[in-house]
PDB file of C-alpha atoms in Angstrom:
ATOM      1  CA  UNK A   1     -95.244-119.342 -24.763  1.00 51.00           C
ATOM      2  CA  UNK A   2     -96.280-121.686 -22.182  1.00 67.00           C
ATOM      3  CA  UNK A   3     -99.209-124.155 -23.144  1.00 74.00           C
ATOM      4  CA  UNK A   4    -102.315-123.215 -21.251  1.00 84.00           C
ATOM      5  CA  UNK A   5    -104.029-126.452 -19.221  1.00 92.00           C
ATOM      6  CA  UNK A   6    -107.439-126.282 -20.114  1.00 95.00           C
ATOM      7  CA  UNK A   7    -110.471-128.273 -18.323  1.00 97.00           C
ATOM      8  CA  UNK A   8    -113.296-129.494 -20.797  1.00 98.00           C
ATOM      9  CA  UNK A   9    -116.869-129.384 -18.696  1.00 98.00           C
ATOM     10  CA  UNK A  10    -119.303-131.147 -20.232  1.00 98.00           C
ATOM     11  CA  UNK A  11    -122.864-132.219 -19.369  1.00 98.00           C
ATOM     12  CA  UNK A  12    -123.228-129.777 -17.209  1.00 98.00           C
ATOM     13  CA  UNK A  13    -126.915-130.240 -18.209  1.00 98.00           C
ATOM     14  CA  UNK A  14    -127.277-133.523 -17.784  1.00 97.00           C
ATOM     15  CA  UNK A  15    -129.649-133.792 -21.383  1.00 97.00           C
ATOM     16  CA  UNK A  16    -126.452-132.275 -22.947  1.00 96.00           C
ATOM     17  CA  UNK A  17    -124.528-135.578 -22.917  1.00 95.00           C
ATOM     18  CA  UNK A  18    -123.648-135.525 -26.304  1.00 95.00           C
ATOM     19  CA  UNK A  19    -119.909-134.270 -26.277  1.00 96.00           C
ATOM     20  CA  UNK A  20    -119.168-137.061 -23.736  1.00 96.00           C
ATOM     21  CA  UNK A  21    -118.697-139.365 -26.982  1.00 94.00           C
ATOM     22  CA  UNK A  22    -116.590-136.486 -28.422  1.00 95.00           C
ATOM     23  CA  UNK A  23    -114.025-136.453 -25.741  1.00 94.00           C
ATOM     24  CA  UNK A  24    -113.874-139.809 -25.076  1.00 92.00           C
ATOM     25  CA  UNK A  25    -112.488-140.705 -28.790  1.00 92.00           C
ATOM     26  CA  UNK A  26    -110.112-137.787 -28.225  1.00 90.00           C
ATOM     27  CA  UNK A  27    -109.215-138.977 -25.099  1.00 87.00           C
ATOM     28  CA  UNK A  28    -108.606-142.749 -26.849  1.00 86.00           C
ATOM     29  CA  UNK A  29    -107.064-141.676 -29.595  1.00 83.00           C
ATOM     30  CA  UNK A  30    -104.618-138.738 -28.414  1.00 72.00           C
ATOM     31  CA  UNK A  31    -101.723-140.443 -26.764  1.00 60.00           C
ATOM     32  CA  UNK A  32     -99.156-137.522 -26.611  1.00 62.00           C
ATOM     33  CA  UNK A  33    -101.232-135.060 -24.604  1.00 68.00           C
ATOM     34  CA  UNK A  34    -103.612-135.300 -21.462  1.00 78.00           C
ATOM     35  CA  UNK A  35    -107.295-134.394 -21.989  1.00 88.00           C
ATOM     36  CA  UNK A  36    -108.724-132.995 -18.623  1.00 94.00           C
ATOM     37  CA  UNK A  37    -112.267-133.115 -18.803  1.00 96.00           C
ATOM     38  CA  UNK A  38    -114.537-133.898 -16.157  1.00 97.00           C
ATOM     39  CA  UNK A  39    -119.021-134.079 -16.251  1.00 98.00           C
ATOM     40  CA  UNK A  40    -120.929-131.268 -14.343  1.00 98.00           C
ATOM     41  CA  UNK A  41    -123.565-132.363 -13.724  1.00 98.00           C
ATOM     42  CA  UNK A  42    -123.246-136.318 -12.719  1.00 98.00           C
ATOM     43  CA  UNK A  43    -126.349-136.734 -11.251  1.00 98.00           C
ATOM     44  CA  UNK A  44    -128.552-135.322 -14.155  1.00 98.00           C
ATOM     45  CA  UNK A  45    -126.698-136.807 -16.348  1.00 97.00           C
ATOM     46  CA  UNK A  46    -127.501-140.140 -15.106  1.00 97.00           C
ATOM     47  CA  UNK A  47    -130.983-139.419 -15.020  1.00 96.00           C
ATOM     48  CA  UNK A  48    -131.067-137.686 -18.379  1.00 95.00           C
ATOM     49  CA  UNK A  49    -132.314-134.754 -16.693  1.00 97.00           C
ATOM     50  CA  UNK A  50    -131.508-130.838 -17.088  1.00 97.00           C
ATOM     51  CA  UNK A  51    -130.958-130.823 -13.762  1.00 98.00           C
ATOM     52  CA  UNK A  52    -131.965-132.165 -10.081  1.00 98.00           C
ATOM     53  CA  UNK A  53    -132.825-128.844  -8.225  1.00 97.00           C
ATOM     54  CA  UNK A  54    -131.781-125.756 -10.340  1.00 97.00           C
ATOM     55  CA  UNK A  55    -130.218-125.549 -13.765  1.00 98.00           C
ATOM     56  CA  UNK A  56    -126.171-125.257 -12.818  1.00 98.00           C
ATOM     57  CA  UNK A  57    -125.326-122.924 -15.302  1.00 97.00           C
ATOM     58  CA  UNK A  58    -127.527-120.305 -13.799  1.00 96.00           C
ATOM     59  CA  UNK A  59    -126.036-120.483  -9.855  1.00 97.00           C
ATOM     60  CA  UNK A  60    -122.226-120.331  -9.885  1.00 96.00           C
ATOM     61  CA  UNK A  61    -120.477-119.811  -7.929  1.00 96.00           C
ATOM     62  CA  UNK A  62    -122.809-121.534  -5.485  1.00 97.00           C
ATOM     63  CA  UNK A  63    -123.009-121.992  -1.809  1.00 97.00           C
ATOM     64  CA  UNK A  64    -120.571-124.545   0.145  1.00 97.00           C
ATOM     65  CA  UNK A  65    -122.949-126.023   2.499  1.00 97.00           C
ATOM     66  CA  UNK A  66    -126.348-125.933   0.378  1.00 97.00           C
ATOM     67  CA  UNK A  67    -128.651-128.514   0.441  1.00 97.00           C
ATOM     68  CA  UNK A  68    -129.841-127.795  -3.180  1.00 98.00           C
ATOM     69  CA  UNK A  69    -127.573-130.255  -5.179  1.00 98.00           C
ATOM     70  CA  UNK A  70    -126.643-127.979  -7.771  1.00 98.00           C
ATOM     71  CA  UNK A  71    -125.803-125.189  -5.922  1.00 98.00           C
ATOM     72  CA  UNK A  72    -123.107-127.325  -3.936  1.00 98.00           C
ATOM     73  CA  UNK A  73    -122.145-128.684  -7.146  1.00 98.00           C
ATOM     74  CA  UNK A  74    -121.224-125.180  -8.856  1.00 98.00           C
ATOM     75  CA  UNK A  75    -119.350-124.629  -5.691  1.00 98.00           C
ATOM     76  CA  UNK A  76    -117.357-127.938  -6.107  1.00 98.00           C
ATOM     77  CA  UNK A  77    -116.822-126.961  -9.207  1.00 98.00           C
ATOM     78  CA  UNK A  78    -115.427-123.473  -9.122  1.00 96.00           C
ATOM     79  CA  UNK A  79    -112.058-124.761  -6.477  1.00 96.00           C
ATOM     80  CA  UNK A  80    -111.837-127.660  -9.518  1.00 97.00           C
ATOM     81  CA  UNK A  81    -111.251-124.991 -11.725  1.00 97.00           C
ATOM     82  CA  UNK A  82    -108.500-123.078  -9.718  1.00 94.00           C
ATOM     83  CA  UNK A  83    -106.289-125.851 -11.112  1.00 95.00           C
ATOM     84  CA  UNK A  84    -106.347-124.815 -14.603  1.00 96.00           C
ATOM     85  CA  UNK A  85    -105.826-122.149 -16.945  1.00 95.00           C
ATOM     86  CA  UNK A  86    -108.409-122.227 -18.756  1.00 96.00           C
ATOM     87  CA  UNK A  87    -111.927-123.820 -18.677  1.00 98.00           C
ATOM     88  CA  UNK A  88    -114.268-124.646 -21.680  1.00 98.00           C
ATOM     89  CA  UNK A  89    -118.085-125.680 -20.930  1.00 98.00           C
ATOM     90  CA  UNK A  90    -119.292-127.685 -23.682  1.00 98.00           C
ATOM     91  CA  UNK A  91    -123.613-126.921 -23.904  1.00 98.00           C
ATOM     92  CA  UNK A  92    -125.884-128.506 -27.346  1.00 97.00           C
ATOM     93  CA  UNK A  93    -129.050-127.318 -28.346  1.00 97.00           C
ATOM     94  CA  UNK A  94    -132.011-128.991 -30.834  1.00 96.00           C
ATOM     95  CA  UNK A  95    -131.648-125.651 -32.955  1.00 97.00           C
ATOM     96  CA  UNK A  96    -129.703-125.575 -36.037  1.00 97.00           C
ATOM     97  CA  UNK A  97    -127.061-123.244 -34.885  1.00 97.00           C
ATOM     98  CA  UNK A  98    -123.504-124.405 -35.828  1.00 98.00           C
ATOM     99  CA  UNK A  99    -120.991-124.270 -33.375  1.00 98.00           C
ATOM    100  CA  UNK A 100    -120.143-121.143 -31.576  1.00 98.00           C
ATOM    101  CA  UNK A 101    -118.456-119.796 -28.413  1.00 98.00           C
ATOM    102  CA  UNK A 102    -120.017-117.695 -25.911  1.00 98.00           C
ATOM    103  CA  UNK A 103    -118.238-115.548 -23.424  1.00 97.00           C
ATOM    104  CA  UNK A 104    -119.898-114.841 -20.053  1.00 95.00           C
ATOM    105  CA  UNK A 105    -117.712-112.375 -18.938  1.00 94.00           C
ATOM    106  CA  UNK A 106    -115.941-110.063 -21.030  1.00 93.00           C
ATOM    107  CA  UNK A 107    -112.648-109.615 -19.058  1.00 93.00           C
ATOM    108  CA  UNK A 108    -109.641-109.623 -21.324  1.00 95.00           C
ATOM    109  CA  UNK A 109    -108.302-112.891 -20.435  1.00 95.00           C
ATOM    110  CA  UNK A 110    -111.635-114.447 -21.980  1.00 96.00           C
ATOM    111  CA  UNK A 111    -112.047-112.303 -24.710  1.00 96.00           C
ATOM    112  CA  UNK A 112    -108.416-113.278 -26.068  1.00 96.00           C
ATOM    113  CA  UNK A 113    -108.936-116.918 -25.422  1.00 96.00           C
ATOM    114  CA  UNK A 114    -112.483-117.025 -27.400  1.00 97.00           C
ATOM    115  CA  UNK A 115    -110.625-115.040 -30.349  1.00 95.00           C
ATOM    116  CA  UNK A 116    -107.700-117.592 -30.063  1.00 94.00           C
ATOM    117  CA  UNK A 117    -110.335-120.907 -30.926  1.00 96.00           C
ATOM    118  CA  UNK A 118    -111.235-122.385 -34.048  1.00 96.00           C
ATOM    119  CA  UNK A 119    -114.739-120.717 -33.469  1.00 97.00           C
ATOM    120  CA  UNK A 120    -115.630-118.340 -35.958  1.00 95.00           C
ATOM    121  CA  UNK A 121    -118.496-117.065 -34.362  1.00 97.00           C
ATOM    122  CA  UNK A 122    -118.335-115.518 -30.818  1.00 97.00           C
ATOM    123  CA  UNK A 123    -121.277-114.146 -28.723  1.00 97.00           C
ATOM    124  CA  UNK A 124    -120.847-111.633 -25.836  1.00 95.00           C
ATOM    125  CA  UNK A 125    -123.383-112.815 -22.679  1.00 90.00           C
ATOM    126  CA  UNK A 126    -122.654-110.845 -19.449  1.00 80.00           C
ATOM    127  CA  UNK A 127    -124.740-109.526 -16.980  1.00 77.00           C
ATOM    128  CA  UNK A 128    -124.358-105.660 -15.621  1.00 75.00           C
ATOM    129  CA  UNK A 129    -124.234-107.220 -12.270  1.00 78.00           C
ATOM    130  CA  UNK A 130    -121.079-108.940 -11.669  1.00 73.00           C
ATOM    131  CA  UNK A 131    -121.960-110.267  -8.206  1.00 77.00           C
ATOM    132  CA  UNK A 132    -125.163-111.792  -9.318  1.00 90.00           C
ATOM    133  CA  UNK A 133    -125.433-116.068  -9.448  1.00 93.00           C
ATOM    134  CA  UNK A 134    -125.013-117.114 -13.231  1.00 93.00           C
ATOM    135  CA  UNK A 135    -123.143-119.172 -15.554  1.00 96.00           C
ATOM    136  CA  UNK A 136    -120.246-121.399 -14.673  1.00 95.00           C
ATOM    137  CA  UNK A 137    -117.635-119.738 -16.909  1.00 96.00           C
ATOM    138  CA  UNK A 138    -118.627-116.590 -15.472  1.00 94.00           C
ATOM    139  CA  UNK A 139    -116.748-117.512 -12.472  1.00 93.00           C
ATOM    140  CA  UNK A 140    -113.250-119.324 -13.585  1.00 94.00           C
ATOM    141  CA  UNK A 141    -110.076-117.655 -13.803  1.00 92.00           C
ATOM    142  CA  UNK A 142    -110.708-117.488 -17.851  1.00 96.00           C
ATOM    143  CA  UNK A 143    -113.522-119.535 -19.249  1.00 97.00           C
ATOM    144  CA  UNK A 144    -115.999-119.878 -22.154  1.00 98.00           C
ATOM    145  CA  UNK A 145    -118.521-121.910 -23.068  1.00 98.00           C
ATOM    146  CA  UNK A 146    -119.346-123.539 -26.601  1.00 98.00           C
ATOM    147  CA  UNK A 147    -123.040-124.290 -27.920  1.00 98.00           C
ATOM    148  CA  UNK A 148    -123.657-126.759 -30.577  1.00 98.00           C
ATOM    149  CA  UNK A 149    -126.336-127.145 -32.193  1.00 98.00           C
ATOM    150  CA  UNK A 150    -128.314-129.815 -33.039  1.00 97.00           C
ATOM    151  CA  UNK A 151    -126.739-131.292 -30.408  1.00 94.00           C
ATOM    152  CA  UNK A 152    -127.311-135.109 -31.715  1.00 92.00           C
ATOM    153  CA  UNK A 153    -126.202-134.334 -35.235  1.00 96.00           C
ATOM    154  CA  UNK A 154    -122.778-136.531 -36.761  1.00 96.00           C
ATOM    155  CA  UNK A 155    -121.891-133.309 -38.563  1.00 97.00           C
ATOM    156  CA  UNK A 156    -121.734-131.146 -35.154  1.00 97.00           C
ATOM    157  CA  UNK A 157    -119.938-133.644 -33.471  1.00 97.00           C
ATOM    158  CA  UNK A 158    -117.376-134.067 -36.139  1.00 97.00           C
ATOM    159  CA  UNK A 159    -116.668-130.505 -36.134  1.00 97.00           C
ATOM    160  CA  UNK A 160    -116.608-130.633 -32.041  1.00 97.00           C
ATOM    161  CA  UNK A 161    -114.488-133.718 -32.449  1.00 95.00           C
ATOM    162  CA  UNK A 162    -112.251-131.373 -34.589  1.00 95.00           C
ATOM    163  CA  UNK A 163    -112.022-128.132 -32.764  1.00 96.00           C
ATOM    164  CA  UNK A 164    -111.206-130.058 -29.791  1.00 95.00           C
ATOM    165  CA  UNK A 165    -108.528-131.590 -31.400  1.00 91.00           C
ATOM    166  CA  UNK A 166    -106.612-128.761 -32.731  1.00 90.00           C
ATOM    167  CA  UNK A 167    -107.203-127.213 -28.756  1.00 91.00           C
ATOM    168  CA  UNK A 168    -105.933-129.888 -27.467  1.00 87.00           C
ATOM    169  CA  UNK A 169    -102.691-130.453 -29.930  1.00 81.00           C
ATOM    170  CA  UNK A 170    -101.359-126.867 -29.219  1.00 69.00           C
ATOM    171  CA  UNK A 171    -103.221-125.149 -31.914  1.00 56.00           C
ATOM    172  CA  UNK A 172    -104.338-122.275 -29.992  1.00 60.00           C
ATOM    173  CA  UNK A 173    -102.498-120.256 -27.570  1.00 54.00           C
TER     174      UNK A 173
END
């Protein structure tokens, strides 16, 4: 079976930075395999900021030629993710949730690939209108995000740190 190349999205809230860290010590310490990864949201991030004009995980697929930053952004974004298999989104939360996925639409192609992660938990988030703006993953070719939560917690990002890991050493298919 052919290895699936997966993109990691992260911060794309930019108060979500947290899983930066996460990939960067994967990236640093995992010399046999490339780590694509890339930050949504740039300019929030900098500014610690949900967002600039409109939360980005609400207005995929976006317009080309907006002047609202985000909406050009989730454009941007959506032709990045043509170039991979697979794309993860990588959220936190303050709550004490764990770590779960959540799939945003429940085509087959993303209901297999949540089932195939070291995730035990999976939540089902679609809307009954498929044309309607909404989350990032809801647009990709196969995508799903994963919440953490509390987001700032060494225990949550060990366990990120270690379900990336095994994702990105061939331990899912």
């Amino acid at each position: 079976m052919k290895r699936k190349k997966i993109l990691f999205l992260v911060a794309t809230h930019g108060n979500e930075k947290f899983s930066i860290s996460v990939l960067q010590k994967i990236e640093k310490e995992c010399i046999s395999t490339k780590l694509n990864w890339l930050i949504g949201n740039p300019k929030a991030s900098q500014g610690d900021k949900r967002f600039i004009d409109m939360d980005l995980n609400r207005v995929a697929p976006g317009k080309k030629n907006s002047k609202k930053y985000e909406l050009k952004r989730a454009y941007e974004l959506q032709k990045k993710f043509n170039n991979y298999d697979c794309v993860i989104d990588i959220h936190g939360t303050p709550a004490k949730t764990g770590i779960f996925t959540i799939v945003t639409n429940s085509k087959k192609d993303n209901l297999l690939f949540a089932s195939s992660l070291p995730i035990k938990n999976v939540v089902i988030w679609t809307s009954k209108d498929k044309f309607k703006p909404g989350p990032i993953t809801k647009f990709t070719n196969c995508g799903v995000e994963i919440e953490c939560g509390p987001k700032n917690s060494s225990v949550i990002k060990k366990e990120l740190y270690k379900i990336i890991g095994d994702i990105v050493n061939n331990k899912i298919k």
